[in-house]
Amino acid sequence: MRIGLLSDTHSWLDPRIRTHFTECDEIWHAGDIGTEAVADELESWKPVRAVWGNIDGTELRKRDKEHYRANVEGLDVWMTHIGGRPPRYDRSVAEELRSNPPGLFICGHSHICLVQFDQKLRCLYMNPGAAGRHGWHKMRTILRFTIEAGSPKDLELIELGPRGSI
């Protein structure tokens, strides 16, 4: 299964993302979607798995969960918006991460793209950075990867351009 992963669109969706996700089977959004229009647009492209973020209002919170955890192609995946980063995880997830770590932990919020294997937890951490125009990031980023036989592989970082550019 090929996944297109993004976060922190903050109510704006770069139209080039559709092209980058053409070969993907699903789109995963790690929160701060911003508007239902962005969520609807993504769903018109591919099946979407999403979590809500701290800027997302009532309608998106009704539509999505705060935490999404599921077995995807044999891989235990946990996606949430505010998760911290290895080894400084947010207190809202730290206890569960330590007691029952997934194979893949995905979050957004920081606007910093980071992929790191947490040796202690034996868990891959992914934060796709921010795809939107608002925030403190300098470069807009998204990720693509494959899940095959319970393992993530073929990870690609895609830079969409500086924060203010289209």
PDB file of C-alpha atoms in Angstrom:
ATOM      1  CA  MET A   1       0.000   0.000   0.000  1.00  0.00           C
ATOM      2  CA  ARG A   2       1.375   3.386  -1.035  1.00  0.00           C
ATOM      3  CA  ILE A   3       0.662   6.275   1.363  1.00  0.00           C
ATOM      4  CA  GLY A   4       0.746  10.037   0.836  1.00  0.00           C
ATOM      5  CA  LEU A   5       1.304  11.708   4.212  1.00  0.00           C
ATOM      6  CA  LEU A   6       0.770  15.379   5.027  1.00  0.00           C
ATOM      7  CA  SER A   7      -0.015  17.630   7.957  1.00  0.00           C
ATOM      8  CA  ASP A   8      -0.687  21.214   8.910  1.00  0.00           C
ATOM      9  CA  THR A   9      -2.405  22.385   5.740  1.00  0.00           C
ATOM     10  CA  HIS A  10      -4.107  25.131   7.791  1.00  0.00           C
ATOM     11  CA  SER A  11      -7.032  25.595   5.357  1.00  0.00           C
ATOM     12  CA  TRP A  12      -4.917  25.670   2.170  1.00  0.00           C
ATOM     13  CA  LEU A  13      -4.095  22.797  -0.141  1.00  0.00           C
ATOM     14  CA  ASP A  14      -1.279  23.156  -2.657  1.00  0.00           C
ATOM     15  CA  PRO A  15      -2.785  21.822  -5.926  1.00  0.00           C
ATOM     16  CA  ARG A  16       0.513  20.072  -6.769  1.00  0.00           C
ATOM     17  CA  ILE A  17      -0.035  17.651  -3.891  1.00  0.00           C
ATOM     18  CA  ARG A  18      -2.624  15.853  -6.006  1.00  0.00           C
ATOM     19  CA  THR A  19       0.016  15.070  -8.620  1.00  0.00           C
ATOM     20  CA  HIS A  20       2.475  13.901  -5.973  1.00  0.00           C
ATOM     21  CA  PHE A  21      -0.163  11.573  -4.520  1.00  0.00           C
ATOM     22  CA  THR A  22      -1.425  10.186  -7.853  1.00  0.00           C
ATOM     23  CA  GLU A  23       0.276   6.819  -7.357  1.00  0.00           C
ATOM     24  CA  CYS A  24      -0.794   6.568  -3.702  1.00  0.00           C
ATOM     25  CA  ASP A  25      -3.555   4.251  -2.528  1.00  0.00           C
ATOM     26  CA  GLU A  26      -4.473   6.421   0.461  1.00  0.00           C
ATOM     27  CA  ILE A  27      -3.838   9.895   1.849  1.00  0.00           C
ATOM     28  CA  TRP A  28      -3.121  10.312   5.561  1.00  0.00           C
ATOM     29  CA  HIS A  29      -3.456  13.730   7.195  1.00  0.00           C
ATOM     30  CA  ALA A  30      -1.859  14.207  10.641  1.00  0.00           C
ATOM     31  CA  GLY A  31      -4.069  17.123  11.697  1.00  0.00           C
ATOM     32  CA  ASP A  32      -4.559  20.862  11.452  1.00  0.00           C
ATOM     33  CA  ILE A  33      -6.548  20.367   8.278  1.00  0.00           C
ATOM     34  CA  GLY A  34      -8.185  23.744   8.771  1.00  0.00           C
ATOM     35  CA  THR A  35     -11.438  23.478   6.833  1.00  0.00           C
ATOM     36  CA  GLU A  36     -13.906  20.877   5.671  1.00  0.00           C
ATOM     37  CA  ALA A  37     -13.234  22.068   2.118  1.00  0.00           C
ATOM     38  CA  VAL A  38      -9.631  20.828   2.368  1.00  0.00           C
ATOM     39  CA  ALA A  39     -10.807  17.495   3.811  1.00  0.00           C
ATOM     40  CA  ASP A  40     -13.436  17.155   1.064  1.00  0.00           C
ATOM     41  CA  GLU A  41     -10.880  17.922  -1.650  1.00  0.00           C
ATOM     42  CA  LEU A  42      -8.497  15.251  -0.352  1.00  0.00           C
ATOM     43  CA  GLU A  43     -11.357  12.735  -0.166  1.00  0.00           C
ATOM     44  CA  SER A  44     -12.230  13.482  -3.792  1.00  0.00           C
ATOM     45  CA  TRP A  45      -8.726  12.278  -4.748  1.00  0.00           C
ATOM     46  CA  LYS A  46      -8.244   9.124  -2.652  1.00  0.00           C
ATOM     47  CA  PRO A  47      -9.443   7.393   0.528  1.00  0.00           C
ATOM     48  CA  VAL A  48      -8.316   9.474   3.526  1.00  0.00           C
ATOM     49  CA  ARG A  49      -7.352   8.611   7.088  1.00  0.00           C
ATOM     50  CA  ALA A  50      -7.089  11.746   9.209  1.00  0.00           C
ATOM     51  CA  VAL A  51      -6.896  13.028  12.755  1.00  0.00           C
ATOM     52  CA  TRP A  52      -7.934  16.462  13.956  1.00  0.00           C
ATOM     53  CA  GLY A  53      -5.442  19.016  15.166  1.00  0.00           C
ATOM     54  CA  ASN A  54      -5.509  21.849  17.633  1.00  0.00           C
ATOM     55  CA  ILE A  55      -6.754  24.428  15.070  1.00  0.00           C
ATOM     56  CA  ASP A  56      -9.513  22.175  13.708  1.00  0.00           C
ATOM     57  CA  GLY A  57     -13.050  23.181  14.651  1.00  0.00           C
ATOM     58  CA  THR A  58     -16.131  21.271  15.693  1.00  0.00           C
ATOM     59  CA  GLU A  59     -17.053  19.901  12.264  1.00  0.00           C
ATOM     60  CA  LEU A  60     -13.618  18.369  11.651  1.00  0.00           C
ATOM     61  CA  ARG A  61     -13.551  17.030  15.209  1.00  0.00           C
ATOM     62  CA  LYS A  62     -16.882  15.295  14.546  1.00  0.00           C
ATOM     63  CA  ARG A  63     -15.536  13.901  11.300  1.00  0.00           C
ATOM     64  CA  ASP A  64     -12.142  12.628  12.495  1.00  0.00           C
ATOM     65  CA  LYS A  65     -10.629  11.257  15.690  1.00  0.00           C
ATOM     66  CA  GLU A  66      -7.959  12.774  17.895  1.00  0.00           C
ATOM     67  CA  HIS A  67      -6.020   9.491  17.753  1.00  0.00           C
ATOM     68  CA  TYR A  68      -6.140   6.926  14.976  1.00  0.00           C
ATOM     69  CA  ARG A  69      -4.665   3.502  15.654  1.00  0.00           C
ATOM     70  CA  ALA A  70      -5.051   0.518  13.369  1.00  0.00           C
ATOM     71  CA  ASN A  71      -3.283  -2.411  11.809  1.00  0.00           C
ATOM     72  CA  VAL A  72      -2.491  -1.405   8.215  1.00  0.00           C
ATOM     73  CA  GLU A  73      -1.031  -4.120   5.996  1.00  0.00           C
ATOM     74  CA  GLY A  74       0.362  -5.872   9.088  1.00  0.00           C
ATOM     75  CA  LEU A  75       1.843  -2.685  10.599  1.00  0.00           C
ATOM     76  CA  ASP A  76       0.551  -1.230  13.886  1.00  0.00           C
ATOM     77  CA  VAL A  77       0.085   2.473  13.061  1.00  0.00           C
ATOM     78  CA  TRP A  78      -0.764   5.253  15.499  1.00  0.00           C
ATOM     79  CA  MET A  79      -1.453   8.730  14.136  1.00  0.00           C
ATOM     80  CA  THR A  80      -2.191  11.808  16.252  1.00  0.00           C
ATOM     81  CA  HIS A  81      -1.560  15.513  15.809  1.00  0.00           C
ATOM     82  CA  ILE A  82       0.371  16.454  18.938  1.00  0.00           C
ATOM     83  CA  GLY A  83       2.871  13.725  19.731  1.00  0.00           C
ATOM     84  CA  GLY A  84       6.203  15.365  20.439  1.00  0.00           C
ATOM     85  CA  ARG A  85       9.283  13.660  19.028  1.00  0.00           C
ATOM     86  CA  PRO A  86      11.785  11.004  20.081  1.00  0.00           C
ATOM     87  CA  PRO A  87      12.642  10.810  22.915  1.00  0.00           C
ATOM     88  CA  ARG A  88      10.595  13.811  24.128  1.00  0.00           C
ATOM     89  CA  TYR A  89       7.063  12.667  23.427  1.00  0.00           C
ATOM     90  CA  ASP A  90       4.088  14.765  24.483  1.00  0.00           C
ATOM     91  CA  ARG A  91       2.768  13.776  27.901  1.00  0.00           C
ATOM     92  CA  SER A  92      -0.642  12.989  26.354  1.00  0.00           C
ATOM     93  CA  VAL A  93       0.863  10.022  24.457  1.00  0.00           C
ATOM     94  CA  ALA A  94       4.100   9.167  26.304  1.00  0.00           C
ATOM     95  CA  GLU A  95       2.717   6.547  28.689  1.00  0.00           C
ATOM     96  CA  GLU A  96       0.844   4.640  25.971  1.00  0.00           C
ATOM     97  CA  LEU A  97       3.843   4.844  23.625  1.00  0.00           C
ATOM     98  CA  ARG A  98       6.120   3.352  26.255  1.00  0.00           C
ATOM     99  CA  SER A  99       3.700   0.626  27.374  1.00  0.00           C
ATOM    100  CA  ASN A 100       2.357  -0.322  23.940  1.00  0.00           C
ATOM    101  CA  PRO A 101       4.518   1.145  21.164  1.00  0.00           C
ATOM    102  CA  PRO A 102       3.241   0.924  17.592  1.00  0.00           C
ATOM    103  CA  GLY A 103       5.478   0.007  14.689  1.00  0.00           C
ATOM    104  CA  LEU A 104       4.837   3.451  13.176  1.00  0.00           C
ATOM    105  CA  PHE A 105       4.015   6.615  15.128  1.00  0.00           C
ATOM    106  CA  ILE A 106       2.878   9.606  13.033  1.00  0.00           C
ATOM    107  CA  CYS A 107       2.212  13.128  14.207  1.00  0.00           C
ATOM    108  CA  GLY A 108       2.225  16.698  12.946  1.00  0.00           C
ATOM    109  CA  HIS A 109       1.995  19.979  14.871  1.00  0.00           C
ATOM    110  CA  SER A 110       5.700  20.930  14.997  1.00  0.00           C
ATOM    111  CA  HIS A 111       5.868  21.985  11.311  1.00  0.00           C
ATOM    112  CA  ILE A 112       9.262  20.229  11.285  1.00  0.00           C
ATOM    113  CA  CYS A 113       9.700  17.264   8.971  1.00  0.00           C
ATOM    114  CA  LEU A 114      11.412  14.462  10.874  1.00  0.00           C
ATOM    115  CA  VAL A 115      11.675  10.729  10.327  1.00  0.00           C
ATOM    116  CA  GLN A 116      13.557   8.853  13.019  1.00  0.00           C
ATOM    117  CA  PHE A 117      13.706   5.306  14.330  1.00  0.00           C
ATOM    118  CA  ASP A 118      13.302   5.247  18.106  1.00  0.00           C
ATOM    119  CA  GLN A 119      15.684   2.466  19.155  1.00  0.00           C
ATOM    120  CA  LYS A 120      14.332   2.293  22.692  1.00  0.00           C
ATOM    121  CA  LEU A 121      10.711   1.824  21.584  1.00  0.00           C
ATOM    122  CA  ARG A 122      11.593  -0.065  18.363  1.00  0.00           C
ATOM    123  CA  CYS A 123       9.199   2.329  16.603  1.00  0.00           C
ATOM    124  CA  LEU A 124       9.503   4.458  13.475  1.00  0.00           C
ATOM    125  CA  TYR A 125       8.513   8.077  14.031  1.00  0.00           C
ATOM    126  CA  MET A 126       7.258  10.223  11.115  1.00  0.00           C
ATOM    127  CA  ASN A 127       6.281  13.871  11.035  1.00  0.00           C
ATOM    128  CA  PRO A 128       5.709  15.124   7.469  1.00  0.00           C
ATOM    129  CA  GLY A 129       6.257  18.767   8.443  1.00  0.00           C
ATOM    130  CA  ALA A 130       3.776  21.360   7.222  1.00  0.00           C
ATOM    131  CA  ALA A 131       2.146  21.469   3.788  1.00  0.00           C
ATOM    132  CA  GLY A 132       0.359  24.786   4.347  1.00  0.00           C
ATOM    133  CA  ARG A 133       1.368  28.430   4.062  1.00  0.00           C
ATOM    134  CA  HIS A 134       0.877  29.393   7.741  1.00  0.00           C
ATOM    135  CA  GLY A 135       3.344  28.693  10.523  1.00  0.00           C
ATOM    136  CA  TRP A 136       7.009  28.952  11.354  1.00  0.00           C
ATOM    137  CA  HIS A 137       8.354  26.386   8.871  1.00  0.00           C
ATOM    138  CA  LYS A 138      10.538  27.623   6.016  1.00  0.00           C
ATOM    139  CA  MET A 139       9.887  24.778   3.552  1.00  0.00           C
ATOM    140  CA  ARG A 140       6.527  23.110   2.878  1.00  0.00           C
ATOM    141  CA  THR A 141       6.934  19.307   2.934  1.00  0.00           C
ATOM    142  CA  ILE A 142       5.007  16.063   2.484  1.00  0.00           C
ATOM    143  CA  LEU A 143       6.035  12.395   2.582  1.00  0.00           C
ATOM    144  CA  ARG A 144       5.296   9.310   0.504  1.00  0.00           C
ATOM    145  CA  PHE A 145       6.019   5.753   1.577  1.00  0.00           C
ATOM    146  CA  THR A 146       4.943   2.158   1.112  1.00  0.00           C
ATOM    147  CA  ILE A 147       3.737  -0.347   3.678  1.00  0.00           C
ATOM    148  CA  GLU A 148       4.579  -3.867   2.621  1.00  0.00           C
ATOM    149  CA  ALA A 149       4.424  -7.039   4.728  1.00  0.00           C
ATOM    150  CA  GLY A 150       4.140  -5.039   7.937  1.00  0.00           C
ATOM    151  CA  SER A 151       7.056  -2.716   7.233  1.00  0.00           C
ATOM    152  CA  PRO A 152       7.312   0.860   5.970  1.00  0.00           C
ATOM    153  CA  LYS A 153       9.713   1.288   3.047  1.00  0.00           C
ATOM    154  CA  ASP A 154      10.542   3.462   0.028  1.00  0.00           C
ATOM    155  CA  LEU A 155      10.166   6.713   1.945  1.00  0.00           C
ATOM    156  CA  GLU A 156      10.288   9.918  -0.117  1.00  0.00           C
ATOM    157  CA  LEU A 157      10.477  13.503   1.114  1.00  0.00           C
ATOM    158  CA  ILE A 158       8.870  16.024  -1.231  1.00  0.00           C
ATOM    159  CA  GLU A 159       9.633  19.714  -0.836  1.00  0.00           C
ATOM    160  CA  LEU A 160       6.799  21.883  -2.156  1.00  0.00           C
ATOM    161  CA  GLY A 161       8.676  25.156  -1.885  1.00  0.00           C
ATOM    162  CA  PRO A 162       9.115  27.947   0.636  1.00  0.00           C
ATOM    163  CA  ARG A 163       6.234  28.610   3.023  1.00  0.00           C
ATOM    164  CA  GLY A 164       4.918  31.696   1.205  1.00  0.00           C
ATOM    165  CA  SER A 165       5.246  30.333  -2.343  1.00  0.00           C
ATOM    166  CA  ILE A 166       2.658  28.575  -4.465  1.00  0.00           C
TER     167      ILE A 166
END
